[in-house]
Coordinates of C-alpha atoms in Angstrom, one line a residue:
Chain A
X632 CA 0.0 0.0 0.0
X633 CA 1.1 3.5 -0.8
X634 CA 0.1 6.6 1.2
X635 CA 0.6 10.2 0.2
X636 CA 0.0 12.5 3.1
X637 CA -0.3 16.4 2.7
X638 CA 2.1 16.4 -0.3
X639 CA 3.2 19.8 -1.7
X640 CA 5.6 20.4 -4.4
X641 CA 6.6 23.6 -6.2
X642 CA 8.9 24.5 -9.1
X643 CA 10.3 28.0 -9.1
X644 CA 7.8 29.0 -6.6
X645 CA 4.9 27.9 -8.7
X646 CA 2.9 25.2 -6.8
X647 CA 2.5 21.9 -8.8
X648 CA 1.0 19.8 -6.2
X649 CA -1.0 21.2 -3.3
X650 CA -1.9 19.2 -0.2
X651 CA -2.4 16.0 -2.1
X652 CA -3.6 12.9 0.1
X653 CA -4.2 9.7 -1.4
X654 CA -4.0 5.9 -0.6
X655 CA -3.1 3.5 -3.3
X656 CA -4.6 0.2 -2.5
X657 CA -2.6 -3.0 -3.0
X658 CA -3.5 -5.2 -6.0
X659 CA -5.7 -2.4 -7.6
X660 CA -5.2 -0.4 -10.7
X661 CA -5.3 3.3 -9.7
X662 CA -5.5 5.7 -12.7
X663 CA -4.5 9.4 -12.2
X664 CA -5.9 11.7 -14.8
X665 CA -5.5 15.5 -15.5
X666 CA -4.5 18.0 -17.9
X667 CA -0.9 18.1 -19.2
X668 CA 1.3 19.8 -16.7
X669 CA -1.0 19.3 -13.8
X670 CA 1.4 17.4 -11.8
X671 CA 0.7 13.7 -12.6
X672 CA 4.3 12.8 -13.6
X673 CA 5.6 14.7 -10.6
X674 CA 3.4 12.5 -8.3
X675 CA 4.9 9.4 -9.8
X676 CA 8.4 10.7 -9.2
X677 CA 7.6 11.6 -5.7
X678 CA 6.2 8.0 -5.1
X679 CA 9.5 6.6 -6.4
X680 CA 11.6 9.0 -4.3
X681 CA 13.2 10.6 -7.5
X682 CA 12.4 13.9 -6.0
X683 CA 11.5 15.2 -2.7
X684 CA 8.4 17.0 -1.7
X685 CA 8.5 20.5 -0.1
X686 CA 6.0 19.3 2.6
X687 CA 4.3 16.1 3.4
X688 CA 5.1 12.4 3.3
X689 CA 5.1 9.4 1.1
X690 CA 4.7 5.9 2.9
X691 CA 5.4 2.8 0.8
X692 CA 4.4 -0.5 2.8
X693 CA 4.4 1.7 5.9
X694 CA 7.9 3.0 5.5
X695 CA 8.4 6.8 5.0
X696 CA 10.6 7.2 1.9
X697 CA 10.8 11.1 2.0
X698 CA 13.4 10.9 4.8
X699 CA 15.4 7.9 3.4
X700 CA 19.0 7.9 2.4
X701 CA 20.1 6.7 -1.2
X702 CA 21.0 3.2 0.0
X703 CA 17.5 2.6 1.7
X704 CA 15.5 4.2 -1.1
X705 CA 17.4 1.9 -3.7
X706 CA 16.1 -1.0 -1.6
X707 CA 12.5 0.3 -1.7
X708 CA 12.9 0.9 -5.5
X709 CA 13.5 -2.8 -6.1
X710 CA 9.8 -3.3 -5.2
X711 CA 8.9 -1.0 -8.2
X712 CA 8.8 -1.1 -11.8
X713 CA 8.2 1.8 -13.9
X714 CA 7.2 2.4 -17.7
X715 CA 8.2 5.8 -18.8
X716 CA 6.3 7.8 -21.5
X717 CA 8.8 7.1 -24.1
X718 CA 10.0 3.8 -22.6
X719 CA 13.4 5.2 -21.8
X720 CA 15.3 2.2 -23.1
X721 CA 19.1 2.6 -23.0
X722 CA 20.1 3.5 -26.6
X723 CA 23.4 1.9 -26.4
X724 CA 22.2 -1.5 -25.4
X725 CA 20.2 -4.2 -27.2
X726 CA 16.8 -5.3 -25.9
X727 CA 18.4 -8.2 -24.0
X728 CA 21.1 -6.0 -22.4
X729 CA 18.3 -3.4 -21.4
X730 CA 16.3 -6.0 -19.6
X731 CA 19.1 -7.9 -18.2
X732 CA 20.8 -4.9 -16.5
X733 CA 18.7 -4.8 -13.4
X734 CA 19.3 -8.5 -12.6
X735 CA 23.1 -8.1 -13.4
X736 CA 23.2 -5.2 -11.0
X737 CA 21.1 -6.7 -8.2
X738 CA 21.4 -10.6 -8.3
X739 CA 24.1 -13.2 -8.4
X740 CA 22.1 -15.1 -11.1
X741 CA 24.1 -16.7 -13.8
X742 CA 23.6 -15.1 -17.3
X743 CA 21.9 -18.1 -18.8
X744 CA 19.2 -17.7 -16.2
X745 CA 18.9 -14.2 -16.8
X746 CA 18.6 -14.7 -20.5
X747 CA 15.8 -17.2 -19.8
X748 CA 14.0 -14.6 -17.7
X749 CA 14.5 -11.9 -20.5
X750 CA 12.8 -14.4 -22.9
X751 CA 10.1 -15.2 -20.4
X752 CA 9.1 -11.5 -20.0
X753 CA 9.5 -10.7 -23.6
X754 CA 6.9 -13.5 -24.4
X755 CA 4.6 -12.1 -21.7
X756 CA 4.3 -8.8 -23.7
X757 CA 4.1 -10.7 -26.9
X758 CA 7.5 -9.9 -28.2
X759 CA 9.7 -13.0 -28.2
X760 CA 12.0 -12.3 -31.0
X761 CA 13.4 -8.8 -30.6
X762 CA 16.0 -9.4 -27.9
X763 CA 19.0 -8.7 -30.3
X764 CA 17.5 -5.5 -31.6
X765 CA 18.6 -1.9 -30.5
X766 CA 15.8 0.5 -29.3
X767 CA 16.3 2.7 -32.5
X768 CA 15.2 -0.3 -34.5
X769 CA 11.8 -0.7 -32.5
X770 CA 8.5 1.2 -33.3
X771 CA 6.8 3.3 -30.5
X772 CA 4.5 0.4 -29.5
X773 CA 7.3 -2.2 -29.5
X774 CA 9.5 0.1 -27.3
X775 CA 6.6 0.6 -24.7
X776 CA 6.1 -3.3 -24.6
X777 CA 9.9 -3.8 -24.2
X778 CA 9.8 -1.1 -21.4
X779 CA 7.0 -3.0 -19.8
X780 CA 9.0 -6.3 -20.0
X781 CA 12.1 -4.6 -18.5
X782 CA 9.9 -3.0 -15.6
X783 CA 8.9 -6.9 -14.8
X784 CA 12.4 -8.2 -14.8
X785 CA 12.9 -7.7 -10.9
X786 CA 9.4 -9.1 -10.4
X787 CA 8.0 -5.9 -8.8
X788 CA 5.1 -5.6 -6.4
X789 CA 4.1 -2.0 -7.8
X790 CA 4.3 -0.8 -11.4
X791 CA 4.1 2.8 -12.4
X792 CA 3.0 3.8 -15.8
X793 CA 3.6 7.2 -17.2
X794 CA 1.1 7.8 -20.1
X795 CA 1.5 4.2 -21.5
X796 CA -0.9 4.7 -24.6
X797 CA 0.2 8.1 -25.6
X798 CA 1.4 8.4 -29.2
X799 CA 0.1 4.9 -30.0
X800 CA -2.5 3.8 -32.5
X801 CA -5.8 2.7 -30.9
X802 CA -5.1 -1.1 -31.4
X803 CA -1.7 -0.8 -29.9
X804 CA -3.2 1.4 -27.1
X805 CA -5.6 -1.6 -26.4
X806 CA -2.8 -4.0 -26.4
X807 CA -1.0 -2.2 -23.8
X808 CA -4.3 -1.8 -21.7
X809 CA -4.6 -5.6 -21.9
X810 CA -1.1 -6.1 -20.7
X811 CA -1.7 -3.7 -17.8
X812 CA -4.9 -5.6 -16.9
X813 CA -3.0 -9.0 -17.3
X814 CA -0.2 -8.0 -15.0
X815 CA -2.7 -7.0 -12.4
X816 CA -4.9 -10.2 -12.7
X817 CA -2.2 -12.8 -13.2
X818 CA 0.6 -11.4 -11.1
X819 CA -1.3 -9.4 -8.5
X820 CA 0.8 -6.3 -9.3
X821 CA -0.4 -2.9 -7.8
X822 CA -0.6 -0.5 -10.7
X823 CA -0.6 3.3 -10.8
X824 CA -1.3 4.7 -14.3
X825 CA -1.0 8.3 -15.3
X826 CA -2.9 9.0 -18.4
X827 CA -5.4 11.4 -20.2
X828 CA -6.6 8.7 -22.3
X829 CA -10.2 8.3 -21.2
X830 CA -10.7 5.0 -23.2
X831 CA -7.8 3.5 -21.1
X832 CA -9.4 4.9 -17.9
X833 CA -12.7 3.2 -18.4
X834 CA -11.1 -0.1 -19.5
X835 CA -8.4 -0.6 -16.8
X836 CA -9.2 1.6 -13.8
X837 CA -10.4 0.3 -10.5
X838 CA -10.1 3.7 -9.2
X839 CA -9.6 7.2 -10.6
X840 CA -8.1 10.3 -9.2
X841 CA -8.3 13.6 -11.0
X842 CA -5.6 16.3 -10.4
X843 CA -6.5 19.8 -11.5
X844 CA -4.0 22.8 -10.6
X845 CA -2.3 20.6 -8.1
X846 CA -5.4 19.5 -6.1
X847 CA -7.1 16.2 -6.2
X848 CA -10.4 17.2 -7.6
X849 CA -12.1 13.6 -7.9
X850 CA -11.2 10.4 -6.3
X851 CA -13.5 7.5 -6.9
X852 CA -14.6 4.6 -9.2
X853 CA -14.9 4.8 -13.0
X854 CA -18.7 4.6 -12.5
X855 CA -18.7 7.5 -10.2
X856 CA -16.5 9.4 -12.5
X857 CA -19.1 8.9 -15.4
X858 CA -21.9 10.2 -13.1
X859 CA -20.1 13.0 -11.5
X860 CA -21.8 16.6 -11.9
X861 CA -18.6 18.5 -11.1
X862 CA -18.4 20.9 -14.2
X863 CA -14.5 20.8 -14.3
X864 CA -14.3 17.0 -14.1
X865 CA -17.1 16.7 -16.8
X866 CA -15.3 19.2 -19.1
X867 CA -12.1 17.0 -18.8
X868 CA -13.7 13.7 -19.2
X869 CA -15.8 14.7 -22.0
X870 CA -12.9 16.5 -23.7
X871 CA -14.6 19.9 -24.3
X872 CA -12.8 23.1 -25.2
X873 CA -15.7 25.2 -23.5
X874 CA -16.3 25.0 -19.7
X875 CA -14.9 26.1 -16.4
X876 CA -11.3 25.3 -17.6
X877 CA -10.4 28.4 -19.6
X878 CA -7.5 27.4 -21.9
X879 CA -6.9 30.9 -23.2
X880 CA -6.9 32.7 -19.9
X881 CA -4.2 29.9 -18.7
X882 CA -2.0 30.8 -21.6
X883 CA -2.3 34.6 -20.8
X884 CA -1.6 33.8 -17.1
X885 CA 1.4 32.0 -18.0
X886 CA 2.8 34.6 -20.3
X887 CA 2.1 37.2 -17.6
X888 CA 3.9 35.2 -15.2
X889 CA 6.8 34.7 -17.5
X890 CA 7.0 38.6 -17.9
X891 CA 7.0 39.2 -14.2
X892 CA 9.9 36.8 -13.9
X893 CA 11.8 38.8 -16.6
X894 CA 11.2 42.0 -14.8
Chain B
X890 CA 18.8 53.5 -7.9
X891 CA 16.6 51.0 -9.8
X892 CA 19.5 50.3 -12.2
X893 CA 21.9 49.7 -9.3
X894 CA 19.4 47.3 -7.7
X895 CA 19.0 45.5 -11.1
X896 CA 22.8 45.1 -11.7
X897 CA 23.3 43.9 -8.1
X898 CA 20.4 41.5 -8.5
X899 CA 22.0 40.0 -11.8
X900 CA 25.4 39.9 -10.0
X901 CA 23.9 38.2 -7.0
X902 CA 22.1 35.8 -9.1
X903 CA 25.1 34.8 -11.2
X904 CA 27.2 34.4 -8.0
X905 CA 24.6 32.2 -6.5
X906 CA 24.4 30.1 -9.5
X907 CA 28.3 29.8 -9.7
X908 CA 28.4 28.7 -6.0
X909 CA 25.6 26.2 -6.6
X910 CA 27.3 24.8 -9.7
X911 CA 30.7 24.6 -8.0
X912 CA 29.1 22.8 -5.2
X913 CA 27.2 20.4 -7.5
X914 CA 30.5 19.6 -9.3
X915 CA 32.1 18.7 -6.0
X916 CA 29.2 16.6 -4.8
X917 CA 29.7 14.7 -8.1
X918 CA 33.5 14.4 -7.5
X919 CA 32.8 13.1 -4.0
X920 CA 30.2 10.6 -5.1
X921 CA 32.4 9.5 -7.9
X922 CA 35.2 8.9 -5.5
X923 CA 33.1 6.8 -3.3
X924 CA 32.0 4.8 -6.2
X925 CA 35.6 3.7 -6.7
X926 CA 34.9 0.9 -4.2
X927 CA 32.8 -0.6 -7.2
X928 CA 35.8 -0.2 -9.6
X929 CA 36.5 -4.0 -10.0
X930 CA 32.9 -5.0 -10.4
X931 CA 32.5 -2.3 -12.9
X932 CA 35.9 -2.9 -14.8
X933 CA 33.9 -3.6 -18.0
X934 CA 32.3 -0.3 -18.0
X935 CA 35.7 1.4 -17.4
X936 CA 37.5 -0.6 -20.2
X937 CA 34.8 0.4 -22.6
X938 CA 35.2 4.1 -21.7
X939 CA 39.0 3.7 -22.0
X940 CA 38.6 2.4 -25.4
X941 CA 36.1 5.2 -26.5
X942 CA 38.1 7.9 -24.9
X943 CA 41.7 6.6 -25.3
X944 CA 42.0 4.3 -28.3
X945 CA 39.5 6.1 -30.4
X946 CA 41.0 9.4 -29.8
X947 CA 44.5 8.2 -31.1
X948 CA 44.0 9.3 -34.8
X949 CA 43.2 12.8 -33.5
X950 CA 46.0 12.8 -31.1
X951 CA 48.4 11.7 -33.8
X952 CA 47.3 14.6 -36.2
X953 CA 47.5 17.2 -33.6
X954 CA 50.9 15.8 -32.3
X955 CA 52.5 15.9 -35.7
X956 CA 51.5 19.4 -36.6
X957 CA 52.2 20.8 -33.3
X958 CA 55.8 19.6 -33.3
X959 CA 56.2 20.7 -37.0
X960 CA 54.8 24.3 -36.4
X961 CA 56.7 24.7 -33.2
X962 CA 60.0 23.8 -34.8
X963 CA 59.4 26.0 -37.8
X964 CA 58.5 28.9 -35.5
X965 CA 61.4 28.3 -33.2
X966 CA 63.8 28.3 -36.2
X967 CA 62.2 31.7 -37.2
X968 CA 62.7 33.2 -33.8
X969 CA 66.3 31.9 -33.5
X970 CA 67.4 33.6 -36.8
X971 CA 70.4 35.6 -36.0
X972 CA 70.4 34.9 -32.2
X973 CA 71.1 31.0 -31.9
X974 CA 72.3 28.4 -34.2
X975 CA 69.7 26.0 -35.6
X976 CA 71.2 23.1 -33.7
X977 CA 69.3 24.6 -30.7
X978 CA 65.9 24.3 -32.3
X979 CA 65.5 20.5 -31.5
X980 CA 66.3 20.9 -27.8
X981 CA 64.1 24.0 -27.5
X982 CA 61.2 22.5 -29.3
X983 CA 61.4 19.2 -27.4
X984 CA 61.2 21.1 -24.0
X985 CA 58.2 23.1 -25.2
X986 CA 56.4 19.9 -26.2
X987 CA 57.1 18.1 -23.1
X988 CA 56.2 20.8 -20.7
X989 CA 53.4 22.8 -22.4
X990 CA 52.4 22.0 -26.0
X991 CA 52.0 18.2 -25.7
X992 CA 49.8 18.1 -22.6
X993 CA 47.8 21.5 -23.3
X994 CA 47.1 21.1 -27.0
X995 CA 46.0 17.4 -26.5
X996 CA 43.8 18.3 -23.6
X997 CA 42.2 21.2 -25.5
X998 CA 41.5 19.0 -28.5
X999 CA 40.2 16.4 -26.3
X1000 CA 37.8 18.8 -24.4
X1001 CA 35.9 18.7 -27.7
X1002 CA 36.4 15.0 -28.4
X1003 CA 35.7 13.9 -24.9
X1004 CA 34.3 16.6 -22.6
X1005 CA 31.7 17.6 -25.2
X1006 CA 30.7 14.1 -26.1
X1007 CA 30.3 12.9 -22.5
X1008 CA 28.0 16.0 -22.0
X1009 CA 26.0 15.2 -25.2
X1010 CA 25.7 11.5 -24.3
X1011 CA 24.7 12.1 -20.7
X1012 CA 22.5 15.1 -21.6
X1013 CA 20.5 13.2 -24.2
X1014 CA 20.1 10.4 -21.6
X1015 CA 18.8 12.9 -19.2
X1016 CA 16.1 14.5 -21.6
X1017 CA 15.0 11.0 -22.6
X1018 CA 14.5 10.0 -19.0
X1019 CA 17.2 7.2 -19.4
X1020 CA 18.9 8.7 -16.1
X1021 CA 15.6 8.5 -14.3
X1022 CA 15.2 4.8 -15.6
X1023 CA 18.6 3.9 -14.2
X1024 CA 17.4 5.5 -10.8
X1025 CA 14.1 3.5 -10.9
X1026 CA 16.1 0.4 -11.5
X1027 CA 18.0 1.1 -8.2
X1028 CA 21.3 1.8 -10.2
X1029 CA 23.2 5.0 -9.2
X1030 CA 23.9 6.9 -12.3
X1031 CA 27.1 8.5 -10.9
X1032 CA 28.5 5.1 -10.3
X1033 CA 27.2 3.5 -13.6
X1034 CA 27.9 6.6 -15.9
X1035 CA 30.3 9.1 -14.3
X1036 CA 32.6 7.1 -12.5
X1037 CA 33.8 4.9 -15.4
X1038 CA 34.2 8.1 -17.7
X1039 CA 36.1 10.0 -15.0
X1040 CA 38.4 7.1 -14.4
X1041 CA 39.0 6.4 -18.0
X1042 CA 39.6 10.0 -18.9
X1043 CA 42.0 10.6 -16.0
X1044 CA 44.0 7.5 -16.8
X1045 CA 43.9 7.8 -20.6
X1046 CA 44.8 11.5 -20.9
X1047 CA 48.5 10.9 -19.6
X1048 CA 48.9 8.0 -22.0
X1049 CA 47.5 10.0 -25.0
X1050 CA 49.9 12.8 -23.9
X1051 CA 52.9 10.4 -24.2
X1052 CA 51.8 9.5 -27.6
X1053 CA 51.3 13.2 -28.6
X1054 CA 54.8 14.1 -27.2
X1055 CA 56.6 11.5 -29.3
X1056 CA 54.6 12.2 -32.3
X1057 CA 55.2 15.9 -31.9
X1058 CA 58.8 15.3 -31.5
X1059 CA 58.8 13.2 -34.6
X1060 CA 57.0 16.2 -36.5
X1061 CA 59.7 18.6 -35.2
X1062 CA 62.4 16.2 -36.4
X1063 CA 60.9 16.1 -39.9
X1064 CA 60.8 19.9 -40.2
X1065 CA 64.2 20.4 -38.6
X1066 CA 65.9 17.6 -40.6
X1067 CA 64.2 18.0 -44.0
X1068 CA 63.4 21.7 -44.3
X1069 CA 66.1 23.2 -42.1
X1070 CA 68.8 20.6 -42.9
X1071 CA 70.0 20.0 -39.5
X1072 CA 71.3 16.4 -39.2
X1073 CA 69.6 13.7 -37.3
X1074 CA 72.5 13.3 -35.0
X1075 CA 72.6 16.9 -34.2
X1076 CA 69.0 17.0 -33.5
X1077 CA 68.9 13.8 -31.2
X1078 CA 72.1 14.8 -29.4
X1079 CA 70.7 18.2 -28.6
X1080 CA 67.3 16.8 -27.3
X1081 CA 69.2 14.1 -25.3
X1082 CA 71.6 16.6 -23.7
X1083 CA 68.9 18.9 -22.5
X1084 CA 66.2 16.2 -21.8
X1085 CA 65.0 16.1 -18.2
X1086 CA 62.6 13.4 -16.8
X1087 CA 60.9 16.1 -14.6
X1088 CA 59.7 17.8 -17.8
X1089 CA 57.9 14.8 -18.8
X1090 CA 56.5 14.0 -15.4
X1091 CA 55.3 17.4 -15.0
X1092 CA 53.5 17.2 -18.4
X1093 CA 52.0 14.0 -17.4
X1094 CA 50.8 15.4 -14.0
X1095 CA 49.2 18.1 -16.0
X1096 CA 47.4 15.7 -18.3
X1097 CA 46.2 13.8 -15.3
X1098 CA 44.5 16.9 -13.9
X1099 CA 43.2 17.9 -17.4
X1100 CA 41.7 14.5 -17.9
X1101 CA 40.0 14.7 -14.7
X1102 CA 38.6 18.3 -15.1
X1103 CA 37.4 17.5 -18.8
X1104 CA 35.6 14.5 -17.7
X1105 CA 34.0 15.9 -14.5
X1106 CA 32.9 19.1 -16.4
X1107 CA 31.4 16.8 -19.1
X1108 CA 29.6 14.6 -16.7
X1109 CA 28.3 17.5 -14.5
X1110 CA 26.9 19.5 -17.3
X1111 CA 25.6 16.3 -19.0
X1112 CA 23.7 15.5 -15.7
X1113 CA 22.2 19.0 -15.4
X1114 CA 20.8 19.2 -19.0
X1115 CA 17.2 20.0 -19.6
X1116 CA 15.0 21.2 -22.4
X1117 CA 15.2 18.5 -25.1
X1118 CA 17.5 18.7 -28.1
X1119 CA 18.2 22.3 -27.7
X1120 CA 19.3 21.6 -24.1
X1121 CA 21.5 18.9 -25.3
X1122 CA 23.2 21.3 -27.8
X1123 CA 23.5 23.9 -25.2
X1124 CA 25.3 21.5 -22.8
X1125 CA 27.7 20.2 -25.5
X1126 CA 28.8 23.7 -26.1
X1127 CA 29.0 24.6 -22.5
X1128 CA 31.0 21.4 -21.7
X1129 CA 33.6 22.4 -24.4
X1130 CA 33.9 26.0 -23.3
X1131 CA 34.0 25.1 -19.5
X1132 CA 36.5 22.3 -20.1
X1133 CA 38.9 24.5 -22.4
X1134 CA 38.7 27.3 -19.7
X1135 CA 39.4 24.9 -16.8
X1136 CA 42.4 23.3 -18.7
X1137 CA 44.0 26.8 -19.2
X1138 CA 43.3 28.0 -15.6
X1139 CA 44.6 24.6 -14.2
X1140 CA 47.7 25.0 -16.6
X1141 CA 48.6 28.3 -15.0
X1142 CA 48.1 27.1 -11.4
X1143 CA 50.2 23.9 -12.0
X1144 CA 52.9 25.9 -13.7
X1145 CA 53.2 28.0 -10.6
X1146 CA 53.7 25.0 -8.4
X1147 CA 55.7 22.8 -10.8
X1148 CA 58.3 25.2 -12.3

């Protein structure tokens, strides 16, 4: 279980997350939605301990990670797998080397056993024959699936997905959604998915949280999300330009802010 | 008044940035030194970097070396006209090569070949989240990426300078023998009689420091990269400029201590 308690994070004195409180339940798929730049990816980085909050605490399995040193946090991170938006595969390595790396670093397993595990995980994401290719030779969808397979190499309890379907065609997006559901149902993995793909939300989510301007505006089931009367949430889930979220005003606000910074 | 405030504000901001960046670079050095305990485990990474930084830089070092020797011999001969006999061109050129030109010119050229390429590689890893990916795999990026590069550059730079020194000496010999018609015997006797091991050692010590500073600057600037492809371009140039400046500054400081 992961608990976020009164989390606050700012960049250049601009608040990104404001008093975020959330509990991520074990074995469930929690989806975090919100507009681009609303703080979703920052939230994932805080959960992983990649950045520290200005205020507040993050508890992973009851352990507070915000005050931990590097060695302790590395131990906690072995419980996690992460799929990055662009997969973040290491360019200079083949798919097999990418996937073998965490096991080479953290285990004493012989390379033959590691190779078998690489093959097993690649088969789980439906890509058994790409181990000798370099990331540059893979399409966007293939890269994401290899990224997913790499995230599973350490057999994590929790997997974080940063916009797993962004930039993919609808069929490949559905393949990724099915893989996420499969990991959850077959391996009992706790999943935290950051996305603004509403199709994915309704297909995979056990629970949805919406962040708007750094605040958790909605937290509930996908059914409750569909029925909500909150006009801001409705505008987002229906994908409407008109509504309480003023796009143009935000742009002017940002420019004004930049001008103030320059002065 | 407003103008003074504005100028002070800019100076203060720059000073704070300089202090913070210097502090960041020292932290990187400290963490890299601590990672040396993994040197044996990470020997494959270090050897790969030695190949990249050392062996693959050889063609460039040979080119720079031969022309450095040739031009310094030619210009020494020009300056000696009517003052000293040409038999002194060999010893004078060899001294300046071992003490100054070999290490400094090799390091300056490698500031582009090594410092800038480290910054570009780590910078593009940073903006494509590959550094974050290492962190999430519980792999320390400083141990995995910076330490092997710093160790490789620090050890390979003196070796490259030895190559550059002797290639430059050969370049000088070609000019002195073939164009200035000084016999090989006179050239080598002159070089031998004025040769001091300390000159070579001081040059190699300089190379060691230049190798370390170039790679540390490349790694630090690479890790600080932000802003996509444009940011990577900025970091690459910054690494080259900072490395070159640090080489010249360190050259002066070391000269004060060594000679």
